[in-house]
mmCIF file of C-alpha atoms in Angstrom:
data_model
loop_
_atom_site.group_PDB
_atom_site.id
_atom_site.type_symbol
_atom_site.label_atom_id
_atom_site.label_comp_id
_atom_site.label_asym_id
_atom_site.label_seq_id
_atom_site.Cartn_x
_atom_site.Cartn_y
_atom_site.Cartn_z
ATOM 1 C CA MET A 1 -6.505 -9.533 -0.242
ATOM 2 C CA SER A 2 -3.643 -6.864 0.556
ATOM 3 C CA SER A 3 -1.713 -4.303 -1.404
ATOM 4 C CA SER A 4 1.677 -4.925 -2.227
ATOM 5 C CA ASN A 5 2.800 -1.645 -3.620
ATOM 6 C CA PRO A 6 6.076 -0.755 -1.642
ATOM 7 C CA PHE A 7 6.738 2.316 -3.786
ATOM 8 C CA ASN A 8 3.271 3.850 -3.785
ATOM 9 C CA SER A 9 4.020 5.735 -6.973
ATOM 10 C CA PRO A 10 2.922 5.160 -10.571
ATOM 11 C CA LEU A 11 4.929 3.355 -13.319
ATOM 12 C CA LYS A 12 5.377 5.416 -16.514
ATOM 13 C CA GLY A 13 3.351 3.578 -19.372
ATOM 14 C CA ARG A 14 1.419 1.273 -16.916
ATOM 15 C CA GLY A 15 -1.758 1.718 -15.457
ATOM 16 C CA THR A 16 -0.573 0.578 -11.803
ATOM 17 C CA SER A 17 2.674 -0.586 -10.086
ATOM 18 C CA ASN A 18 0.591 -2.564 -7.612
ATOM 19 C CA LEU A 19 1.235 -6.170 -7.310
ATOM 20 C CA LEU A 20 -1.960 -6.398 -5.247
ATOM 21 C CA THR A 21 -2.769 -10.171 -4.485
ATOM 22 C CA GLY A 22 -5.973 -11.807 -5.607
ATOM 23 C CA ARG A 23 -8.630 -12.692 -3.523
ATOM 24 C CA PHE A 24 -8.153 -16.432 -3.753
ATOM 25 C CA SER A 25 -4.521 -16.057 -3.103
ATOM 26 C CA LYS A 26 -3.093 -17.859 -0.033
ATOM 27 C CA GLN A 27 0.004 -15.796 0.208
ATOM 28 C CA GLN A 28 0.331 -12.197 0.905
ATOM 29 C CA VAL A 29 3.441 -10.751 -0.359
ATOM 30 C CA THR A 30 5.180 -7.699 1.407
ATOM 31 C CA GLN A 31 8.396 -6.085 0.903
ATOM 32 C CA ASP A 32 10.464 -3.785 3.274
ATOM 33 C CA ILE A 33 11.172 -0.257 1.995
ATOM 34 C CA ASN A 34 14.825 0.683 2.083
ATOM 35 C CA GLU A 35 17.143 2.675 0.217
ATOM 36 C CA ASP A 36 18.042 -0.258 -2.043
ATOM 37 C CA THR A 37 14.544 -0.607 -2.924
ATOM 38 C CA LEU A 38 13.821 3.108 -3.534
ATOM 39 C CA ILE A 39 17.062 3.146 -6.075
ATOM 40 C CA ALA A 40 15.887 -0.087 -7.643
ATOM 41 C CA ARG A 41 12.452 1.573 -8.344
ATOM 42 C CA GLU A 42 13.991 4.423 -10.223
ATOM 43 C CA SER A 43 15.267 1.733 -12.843
ATOM 44 C CA TRP A 44 12.259 -0.635 -12.588
ATOM 45 C CA HIS A 45 10.512 -1.023 -16.091
ATOM 46 C CA PRO A 46 8.780 -4.370 -15.951
ATOM 47 C CA GLN A 47 8.545 -5.792 -19.421
ATOM 48 C CA THR A 48 5.400 -7.601 -21.086
ATOM 49 C CA GLN A 49 5.398 -11.254 -20.836
ATOM 50 C CA VAL A 50 3.346 -13.536 -23.001
ATOM 51 C CA HIS A 51 2.326 -16.939 -22.247
ATOM 52 C CA TYR A 52 1.328 -19.172 -25.243
ATOM 53 C CA ALA A 53 -1.377 -21.526 -24.212
ATOM 54 C CA LYS A 54 -3.577 -24.112 -25.778
ATOM 55 C CA ALA A 55 -7.164 -23.366 -24.817
ATOM 56 C CA LYS A 56 -9.709 -26.313 -24.638
ATOM 57 C CA SER A 57 -12.550 -24.389 -25.667
ATOM 58 C CA ILE A 58 -13.106 -20.693 -27.399
ATOM 59 C CA ILE A 59 -16.849 -19.764 -27.111
ATOM 60 C CA SER A 60 -18.181 -18.760 -23.976
ATOM 61 C CA ARG A 61 -21.792 -18.212 -22.876
ATOM 62 C CA ASN A 62 -22.746 -15.087 -21.127
ATOM 63 C CA GLN A 63 -25.815 -15.191 -18.709
ATOM 64 C CA SER A 64 -25.833 -11.313 -17.936
ATOM 65 C CA PRO A 65 -29.140 -9.370 -19.023
ATOM 66 C CA ASP A 66 -27.169 -6.182 -18.948
ATOM 67 C CA VAL A 67 -25.114 -6.891 -22.189
ATOM 68 C CA PRO A 68 -26.433 -7.394 -25.660
ATOM 69 C CA PHE A 69 -24.742 -10.814 -26.554
ATOM 70 C CA ASN A 70 -25.116 -14.491 -25.261
ATOM 71 C CA LEU A 71 -21.632 -15.784 -26.803
ATOM 72 C CA SER A 72 -18.324 -14.329 -26.669
ATOM 73 C CA ILE A 73 -14.567 -14.934 -27.440
ATOM 74 C CA ASN A 74 -11.600 -13.685 -25.792
ATOM 75 C CA PRO A 75 -8.343 -14.608 -27.671
ATOM 76 C CA TYR A 76 -6.193 -12.971 -24.694
ATOM 77 C CA GLN A 77 -6.240 -12.916 -20.968
ATOM 78 C CA GLY A 78 -4.780 -9.854 -19.324
ATOM 79 C CA CYS A 79 -4.352 -6.652 -21.359
ATOM 80 C CA GLU A 80 -1.316 -4.469 -22.023
ATOM 81 C CA HIS A 81 -3.631 -1.350 -22.188
ATOM 82 C CA GLY A 82 -3.356 -1.052 -18.589
ATOM 83 C CA CYS A 83 -6.767 0.732 -18.196
ATOM 84 C CA ILE A 84 -6.919 1.260 -14.439
ATOM 85 C CA TYR A 85 -10.703 0.677 -14.405
ATOM 86 C CA CYS A 86 -10.656 -2.483 -16.261
ATOM 87 C CA PHE A 87 -13.366 -4.756 -14.772
ATOM 88 C CA ALA A 88 -11.671 -7.656 -16.175
ATOM 89 C CA ARG A 89 -8.649 -7.184 -13.857
ATOM 90 C CA PRO A 90 -10.104 -9.516 -11.251
ATOM 91 C CA THR A 91 -9.858 -12.395 -13.636
ATOM 92 C CA HIS A 92 -6.306 -12.622 -13.337
ATOM 93 C CA ALA A 93 -6.801 -14.042 -9.719
ATOM 94 C CA TYR A 94 -8.036 -17.109 -11.422
ATOM 95 C CA LEU A 95 -4.644 -17.574 -12.908
ATOM 96 C CA ASP A 96 -3.012 -16.905 -9.338
ATOM 97 C CA LEU A 97 -1.595 -13.717 -10.542
ATOM 98 C CA SER A 98 -1.961 -10.056 -9.431
ATOM 99 C CA PRO A 99 -5.038 -8.403 -10.767
ATOM 100 C CA GLY A 100 -2.702 -5.154 -10.493
ATOM 101 C CA LEU A 101 0.383 -4.893 -12.537
ATOM 102 C CA ASP A 102 0.581 -8.644 -13.654
ATOM 103 C CA PHE A 103 -2.792 -8.194 -15.357
ATOM 104 C CA GLU A 104 -1.177 -5.753 -17.734
ATOM 105 C CA THR A 105 2.554 -7.349 -18.012
ATOM 106 C CA LYS A 106 1.807 -11.229 -17.762
ATOM 107 C CA LEU A 107 -0.505 -12.043 -20.562
ATOM 108 C CA VAL A 108 -2.059 -15.402 -21.899
ATOM 109 C CA ALA A 109 -2.359 -15.659 -25.793
ATOM 110 C CA LYS A 110 -4.738 -18.492 -26.779
ATOM 111 C CA THR A 111 -2.872 -19.674 -30.054
ATOM 112 C CA ASN A 112 -5.421 -22.432 -31.153
ATOM 113 C CA ALA A 113 -8.236 -20.023 -30.889
ATOM 114 C CA ALA A 114 -9.065 -19.903 -34.510
ATOM 115 C CA GLU A 115 -8.772 -23.682 -34.912
ATOM 116 C CA LEU A 116 -11.048 -24.154 -31.994
ATOM 117 C CA PHE A 117 -13.399 -21.355 -33.210
ATOM 118 C CA ALA A 118 -13.828 -23.393 -36.557
ATOM 119 C CA ASN A 119 -14.266 -26.675 -34.901
ATOM 120 C CA GLU A 120 -16.964 -25.165 -32.632
ATOM 121 C CA LEU A 121 -18.868 -23.485 -35.532
ATOM 122 C CA ALA A 122 -18.717 -26.746 -37.127
ATOM 123 C CA HIS A 123 -20.312 -28.741 -34.158
ATOM 124 C CA PRO A 124 -23.735 -30.389 -34.842
ATOM 125 C CA ASN A 125 -25.274 -28.652 -31.888
ATOM 126 C CA TYR A 126 -24.031 -25.253 -32.547
ATOM 127 C CA GLN A 127 -26.968 -22.587 -33.622
ATOM 128 C CA CYS A 128 -25.768 -19.356 -35.040
ATOM 129 C CA GLU A 129 -26.243 -16.179 -33.190
ATOM 130 C CA PRO A 130 -23.885 -13.159 -32.867
ATOM 131 C CA ILE A 131 -20.574 -13.474 -31.089
ATOM 132 C CA ALA A 132 -18.992 -10.645 -29.211
ATOM 133 C CA LEU A 133 -15.246 -10.631 -29.887
ATOM 134 C CA GLY A 134 -12.827 -9.205 -27.284
ATOM 135 C CA ILE A 135 -15.042 -8.306 -24.513
ATOM 136 C CA ASN A 136 -13.047 -9.085 -21.237
ATOM 137 C CA THR A 137 -9.875 -7.590 -22.842
ATOM 138 C CA ASP A 138 -9.033 -5.861 -25.966
ATOM 139 C CA ALA A 139 -8.805 -8.180 -28.940
ATOM 140 C CA TYR A 140 -6.555 -5.584 -30.653
ATOM 141 C CA GLN A 141 -4.099 -4.812 -27.703
ATOM 142 C CA PRO A 142 -0.447 -4.534 -28.832
ATOM 143 C CA ILE A 143 0.472 -8.103 -28.996
ATOM 144 C CA GLU A 144 -1.966 -8.750 -31.526
ATOM 145 C CA LYS A 145 0.006 -7.012 -33.988
ATOM 146 C CA ASP A 146 2.519 -9.870 -34.158
ATOM 147 C CA LEU A 147 0.287 -12.776 -33.294
ATOM 148 C CA LYS A 148 -2.738 -12.032 -35.339
ATOM 149 C CA ILE A 149 -5.042 -14.235 -33.392
ATOM 150 C CA THR A 150 -7.904 -11.898 -33.729
ATOM 151 C CA ARG A 151 -7.493 -11.495 -37.640
ATOM 152 C CA ALA A 152 -7.386 -15.389 -37.789
ATOM 153 C CA LEU A 153 -10.621 -15.537 -35.856
ATOM 154 C CA LEU A 154 -12.172 -12.922 -38.333
ATOM 155 C CA GLU A 155 -11.206 -14.735 -41.351
ATOM 156 C CA VAL A 156 -12.938 -18.063 -40.051
ATOM 157 C CA ALA A 157 -16.204 -15.885 -39.035
ATOM 158 C CA LEU A 158 -16.133 -14.544 -42.637
ATOM 159 C CA ALA A 159 -15.871 -18.091 -44.174
ATOM 160 C CA HIS A 160 -18.684 -19.353 -42.024
ATOM 161 C CA LYS A 161 -20.926 -15.998 -42.297
ATOM 162 C CA GLN A 162 -20.839 -15.713 -38.562
ATOM 163 C CA PRO A 163 -21.851 -12.396 -37.143
ATOM 164 C CA ILE A 164 -19.507 -10.676 -35.066
ATOM 165 C CA SER A 165 -19.484 -7.742 -32.913
ATOM 166 C CA LEU A 166 -16.166 -6.041 -31.740
ATOM 167 C CA ILE A 167 -15.105 -3.485 -29.153
ATOM 168 C CA THR A 168 -11.712 -1.778 -29.247
ATOM 169 C CA LYS A 169 -9.842 1.208 -28.131
ATOM 170 C CA SER A 170 -6.967 0.340 -30.728
ATOM 171 C CA ALA A 171 -5.899 1.647 -34.069
ATOM 172 C CA LEU A 172 -4.755 -1.736 -34.946
ATOM 173 C CA ILE A 173 -8.298 -2.680 -35.932
ATOM 174 C CA LEU A 174 -7.610 -0.823 -39.246
ATOM 175 C CA ARG A 175 -5.196 -3.449 -40.158
ATOM 176 C CA ASP A 176 -8.195 -5.582 -40.710
ATOM 177 C CA ILE A 177 -10.459 -3.364 -42.353
ATOM 178 C CA ASP A 178 -10.272 -5.363 -45.573
ATOM 179 C CA ILE A 179 -12.007 -8.586 -43.864
ATOM 180 C CA LEU A 180 -14.285 -6.016 -41.931
ATOM 181 C CA ALA A 181 -15.530 -4.437 -44.944
ATOM 182 C CA GLU A 182 -16.270 -7.652 -46.618
ATOM 183 C CA MET A 183 -18.157 -8.956 -43.409
ATOM 184 C CA ALA A 184 -20.092 -5.546 -43.489
ATOM 185 C CA LYS A 185 -21.292 -6.302 -46.964
ATOM 186 C CA HIS A 186 -23.218 -9.315 -45.508
ATOM 187 C CA ARG A 187 -24.281 -7.533 -42.351
ATOM 188 C CA LEU A 188 -21.560 -9.963 -40.398
ATOM 189 C CA VAL A 189 -19.927 -7.271 -38.217
ATOM 190 C CA HIS A 190 -20.756 -4.492 -35.922
ATOM 191 C CA VAL A 191 -17.670 -2.320 -34.311
ATOM 192 C CA ALA A 192 -17.908 -0.514 -30.902
ATOM 193 C CA ILE A 193 -15.241 2.119 -30.422
ATOM 194 C CA SER A 194 -14.609 2.915 -26.577
ATOM 195 C CA VAL A 195 -14.143 6.680 -26.142
ATOM 196 C CA THR A 196 -13.257 7.465 -22.530
ATOM 197 C CA THR A 197 -11.546 10.997 -22.796
ATOM 198 C CA LEU A 198 -10.621 13.410 -25.603
ATOM 199 C CA ASP A 199 -7.915 14.868 -22.882
ATOM 200 C CA LYS A 200 -4.449 13.583 -23.733
ATOM 201 C CA ASP A 201 -2.929 13.956 -20.266
ATOM 202 C CA LEU A 202 -5.930 12.137 -18.734
ATOM 203 C CA LYS A 203 -5.661 9.426 -21.197
ATOM 204 C CA ARG A 204 -2.112 8.937 -20.558
ATOM 205 C CA ILE A 205 -2.437 8.040 -16.914
ATOM 206 C CA LEU A 206 -5.991 6.316 -17.107
ATOM 207 C CA GLU A 207 -5.473 4.131 -20.046
ATOM 208 C CA PRO A 208 -1.831 4.399 -20.656
ATOM 209 C CA ARG A 209 -1.304 2.090 -23.630
ATOM 210 C CA THR A 210 -4.321 3.153 -25.890
ATOM 211 C CA ALA A 211 -4.822 5.334 -28.844
ATOM 212 C CA SER A 212 -5.473 8.913 -28.089
ATOM 213 C CA GLY A 213 -9.071 10.197 -28.081
ATOM 214 C CA SER A 214 -8.563 12.136 -31.246
ATOM 215 C CA LYS A 215 -7.054 8.896 -32.919
ATOM 216 C CA ARG A 216 -10.182 7.031 -31.951
ATOM 217 C CA LEU A 217 -12.422 9.599 -33.672
ATOM 218 C CA ASP A 218 -10.147 8.828 -36.702
ATOM 219 C CA ILE A 219 -10.835 5.003 -36.441
ATOM 220 C CA ILE A 220 -14.551 5.777 -36.490
ATOM 221 C CA ARG A 221 -14.130 7.958 -39.526
ATOM 222 C CA ALA A 222 -12.150 5.281 -41.419
ATOM 223 C CA LEU A 223 -14.597 2.617 -40.433
ATOM 224 C CA THR A 224 -17.646 4.525 -41.350
ATOM 225 C CA ASP A 225 -15.971 5.633 -44.689
ATOM 226 C CA ALA A 226 -15.488 1.672 -45.196
ATOM 227 C CA TYR A 227 -19.560 1.300 -44.709
ATOM 228 C CA ILE A 228 -18.548 -0.728 -41.447
ATOM 229 C CA PRO A 229 -21.519 -0.038 -38.688
ATOM 230 C CA VAL A 230 -19.816 1.878 -35.823
ATOM 231 C CA THR A 231 -21.083 2.260 -32.255
ATOM 232 C CA VAL A 232 -19.346 4.451 -29.738
ATOM 233 C CA LEU A 233 -19.157 3.473 -25.993
ATOM 234 C CA ALA A 234 -18.506 6.393 -23.629
ATOM 235 C CA ALA A 235 -17.233 4.254 -20.865
ATOM 236 C CA PRO A 236 -16.348 4.414 -17.970
ATOM 237 C CA VAL A 237 -18.039 7.646 -16.896
ATOM 238 C CA ILE A 238 -16.175 8.602 -13.875
ATOM 239 C CA PRO A 239 -17.623 11.610 -11.764
ATOM 240 C CA PHE A 240 -15.131 14.566 -11.204
ATOM 241 C CA ILE A 241 -12.542 12.758 -13.563
ATOM 242 C CA ASN A 242 -14.324 12.712 -17.039
ATOM 243 C CA ASP A 243 -18.061 13.195 -16.517
ATOM 244 C CA HIS A 244 -17.870 16.591 -17.678
ATOM 245 C CA GLU A 245 -16.497 15.379 -21.101
ATOM 246 C CA LEU A 246 -19.796 13.494 -21.690
ATOM 247 C CA GLU A 247 -21.527 15.973 -24.179
ATOM 248 C CA SER A 248 -18.239 16.564 -26.043
ATOM 249 C CA ILE A 249 -17.834 12.959 -26.689
ATOM 250 C CA VAL A 250 -21.212 12.475 -27.819
ATOM 251 C CA ALA A 251 -20.696 15.483 -30.303
ATOM 252 C CA ALA A 252 -17.374 14.458 -31.557
ATOM 253 C CA SER A 253 -18.605 10.731 -32.020
ATOM 254 C CA ALA A 254 -21.350 11.915 -34.110
ATOM 255 C CA GLU A 255 -19.219 14.247 -36.068
ATOM 256 C CA ALA A 256 -17.008 11.405 -36.790
ATOM 257 C CA GLY A 257 -19.726 9.188 -38.390
ATOM 258 C CA ALA A 258 -20.657 7.094 -35.402
ATOM 259 C CA GLN A 259 -24.453 5.639 -35.999
ATOM 260 C CA SER A 260 -25.334 5.058 -32.184
ATOM 261 C CA ILE A 261 -23.808 5.664 -28.766
ATOM 262 C CA HIS A 262 -24.076 4.383 -25.294
ATOM 263 C CA TYR A 263 -22.292 4.933 -21.991
ATOM 264 C CA ILE A 264 -21.374 2.992 -18.727
ATOM 265 C CA LEU A 265 -20.723 4.342 -15.252
ATOM 266 C CA LEU A 266 -17.624 3.131 -13.656
ATOM 267 C CA ARG A 267 -17.508 -0.216 -12.151
ATOM 268 C CA LEU A 268 -15.281 -1.368 -9.477
ATOM 269 C CA PRO A 269 -15.735 -5.008 -8.875
ATOM 270 C CA HIS A 270 -13.414 -6.991 -6.529
ATOM 271 C CA GLU A 271 -9.649 -5.952 -6.679
ATOM 272 C CA VAL A 272 -10.352 -2.953 -9.252
ATOM 273 C CA ALA A 273 -11.788 -1.043 -6.271
ATOM 274 C CA PRO A 274 -8.450 -0.760 -4.058
ATOM 275 C CA LEU A 275 -6.499 -0.412 -7.335
ATOM 276 C CA PHE A 276 -8.534 2.534 -8.478
ATOM 277 C CA GLU A 277 -8.530 4.165 -5.112
ATOM 278 C CA GLU A 278 -4.648 4.192 -5.001
ATOM 279 C CA TRP A 279 -4.666 5.597 -8.485
ATOM 280 C CA LEU A 280 -6.859 8.417 -7.523
ATOM 281 C CA HIS A 281 -4.903 9.375 -4.666
ATOM 282 C CA GLN A 282 -1.602 9.238 -6.789
ATOM 283 C CA HIS A 283 -2.916 11.373 -9.359
ATOM 284 C CA PHE A 284 -5.852 13.381 -8.138
ATOM 285 C CA PRO A 285 -5.219 13.658 -4.203
ATOM 286 C CA GLN A 286 -7.285 16.785 -3.752
ATOM 287 C CA ARG A 287 -10.561 15.355 -5.308
ATOM 288 C CA ALA A 288 -10.051 11.831 -4.419
ATOM 289 C CA GLY A 289 -12.595 11.636 -1.588
ATOM 290 C CA HIS A 290 -15.139 13.555 -3.751
ATOM 291 C CA VAL A 291 -14.856 11.173 -6.483
ATOM 292 C CA LEU A 292 -15.354 7.856 -4.197
ATOM 293 C CA GLN A 293 -18.176 9.733 -2.247
ATOM 294 C CA ARG A 294 -20.167 10.213 -5.438
ATOM 295 C CA ILE A 295 -19.401 6.854 -6.792
ATOM 296 C CA MET A 296 -21.131 5.665 -3.556
ATOM 297 C CA ASP A 297 -23.865 8.080 -4.007
ATOM 298 C CA MET A 298 -24.789 6.265 -7.206
ATOM 299 C CA ARG A 299 -24.124 2.661 -5.972
ATOM 300 C CA GLY A 300 -26.225 2.630 -2.898
ATOM 301 C CA GLY A 301 -23.728 3.740 -0.527
ATOM 302 C CA LYS A 302 -21.199 1.102 -1.692
ATOM 303 C CA LEU A 303 -18.334 1.515 -4.075
ATOM 304 C CA TYR A 304 -19.962 -1.245 -6.370
ATOM 305 C CA ASP A 305 -23.188 -2.602 -6.744
ATOM 306 C CA SER A 306 -23.308 -5.805 -8.888
ATOM 307 C CA ARG A 307 -27.155 -6.251 -9.411
ATOM 308 C CA PHE A 308 -28.269 -6.726 -13.008
ATOM 309 C CA GLY A 309 -29.906 -3.555 -14.209
ATOM 310 C CA LYS A 310 -28.002 -1.216 -12.005
ATOM 311 C CA ARG A 311 -24.217 -2.162 -12.394
ATOM 312 C CA MET A 312 -23.877 -0.295 -15.885
ATOM 313 C CA THR A 313 -25.877 2.834 -14.909
ATOM 314 C CA GLY A 314 -26.220 3.278 -11.245
ATOM 315 C CA GLU A 315 -29.053 4.571 -9.329
ATOM 316 C CA GLY A 316 -30.143 7.860 -7.403
ATOM 317 C CA LEU A 317 -30.200 11.379 -8.096
ATOM 318 C CA PHE A 318 -26.545 11.752 -9.785
ATOM 319 C CA ALA A 319 -26.968 8.765 -11.886
ATOM 320 C CA ASP A 320 -30.090 10.191 -13.150
ATOM 321 C CA ILE A 321 -28.424 13.627 -13.940
ATOM 322 C CA ILE A 322 -25.950 11.791 -15.918
ATOM 323 C CA ASN A 323 -28.470 9.643 -17.748
ATOM 324 C CA GLN A 324 -30.483 12.776 -18.533
ATOM 325 C CA ARG A 325 -27.431 14.576 -19.850
ATOM 326 C CA PHE A 326 -26.494 11.820 -21.980
ATOM 327 C CA ARG A 327 -29.839 11.363 -23.612
ATOM 328 C CA ILE A 328 -30.128 14.913 -24.380
ATOM 329 C CA ALA A 329 -26.921 15.093 -26.103
ATOM 330 C CA ARG A 330 -27.675 11.832 -27.967
ATOM 331 C CA LYS A 331 -31.021 13.156 -29.288
ATOM 332 C CA LYS A 332 -29.487 16.523 -30.116
ATOM 333 C CA HIS A 333 -26.811 14.967 -32.272
ATOM 334 C CA GLY A 334 -29.108 12.334 -33.819
ATOM 335 C CA LEU A 335 -27.349 9.169 -32.560
ATOM 336 C CA SER A 336 -29.360 5.941 -32.172
ATOM 337 C CA ASP A 337 -29.578 3.682 -29.150
ATOM 338 C CA GLN A 338 -29.448 0.614 -31.466
ATOM 339 C CA ARG A 339 -26.586 -1.766 -30.742
ATOM 340 C CA HIS A 340 -26.201 -4.524 -33.078
ATOM 341 C CA GLY A 341 -29.874 -5.832 -34.167
ATOM 342 C CA TYR A 342 -28.906 -5.603 -37.726
ATOM 343 C CA LEU A 343 -26.216 -8.595 -37.645
ATOM 344 C CA ASP A 344 -27.581 -11.093 -40.060
ATOM 345 C CA CYS A 345 -27.462 -15.075 -39.186
ATOM 346 C CA SER A 346 -29.268 -16.222 -42.157
ATOM 347 C CA GLY A 347 -26.179 -16.758 -44.177
ATOM 348 C CA PHE A 348 -24.413 -19.005 -41.882
ATOM 349 C CA SER A 349 -22.896 -22.143 -43.215
ATOM 350 C CA LEU A 350 -19.980 -24.592 -43.256
ATOM 351 C CA PRO A 351 -17.165 -23.785 -45.877
ATOM 352 C CA PRO A 352 -15.702 -26.379 -47.990
ATOM 353 C CA GLN A 353 -13.085 -28.301 -46.068
ATOM 354 C CA THR A 354 -9.773 -27.528 -47.964
ATOM 355 C CA GLY A 355 -7.276 -28.942 -45.195
ATOM 356 C CA ASP A 356 -5.511 -25.547 -44.825
ATOM 357 C CA GLN A 357 -8.135 -22.830 -45.175
ATOM 358 C CA PHE A 358 -7.123 -20.660 -42.517
ATOM 359 C CA GLY A 359 -3.466 -21.809 -42.027
ATOM 360 C CA LEU A 360 -4.383 -23.610 -39.108
ATOM 361 C CA PHE A 361 -4.568 -27.541 -39.828
#
């Protein structure tokens, strides 16, 4: 793989300007830097493009012991939020697109997701268990506002009494608070809100098209007020970038009404590593080396360790210190370590067929 960022500078509102080729690409793209390209760079504002696709299936099975779910649904591929650290960036390589800028500007929307979901729930071999919605990429990223694919999936889940867990960093989830509140009455939903930083300036460059930290706390309050169970995910924890905020995030989450909280150490699989390194040198050149060295200290001398049981929390002295700090803060503020054990599968059933129940058929 190679870097294709002739300008080597960030784009406003984007996590990266790098068109890094994926690990499966047979072509390496380079561009000469001259006066014309530098002038063009000043007016270069790539627009988000959406490809509307018909998926063949929608429920995926997970085999990782590090995550608390076996089944998941992702209504979108790629994510306009543009979080530079996103572990899902490498999946764009399977589409022969760049895990860099393409990941946040060339999106895929699975327009038949809700129809497939209803059909797969009705399959005779389906056995009900909680399904995680929007794990790879945020189910409430900006294009969801108009497409409403996630809302349609929730309507199907409610009709079937199918338990769902959601994770998001978007205020758009509040649009669906009516459905979520109804699901919560039947113990069918659990929401995780990702809180990475409470620093607006850091948020702007780290996760450019997401809600601010203070807004995410407001989301927690609104969901809690609607009796919807909420967990906070302090993720990712990045040494020398946001790790000093860990206690503040725990305290603020507890004050906002969250019931539980977890954290995840920064993960840099495949193409995420060079993209994150470039981002560090662009925004934090003075400390970039220290950040990378500390990451390697917690990853057995490498930037990434994919081993189950280690990839979420790391290992070694510095990883242990973060874990101890987190546990002390969680205990101090009375937050649980429970995930979504309270989701109830006992009510699952097939709704009467009315032909157009979800506006899909």
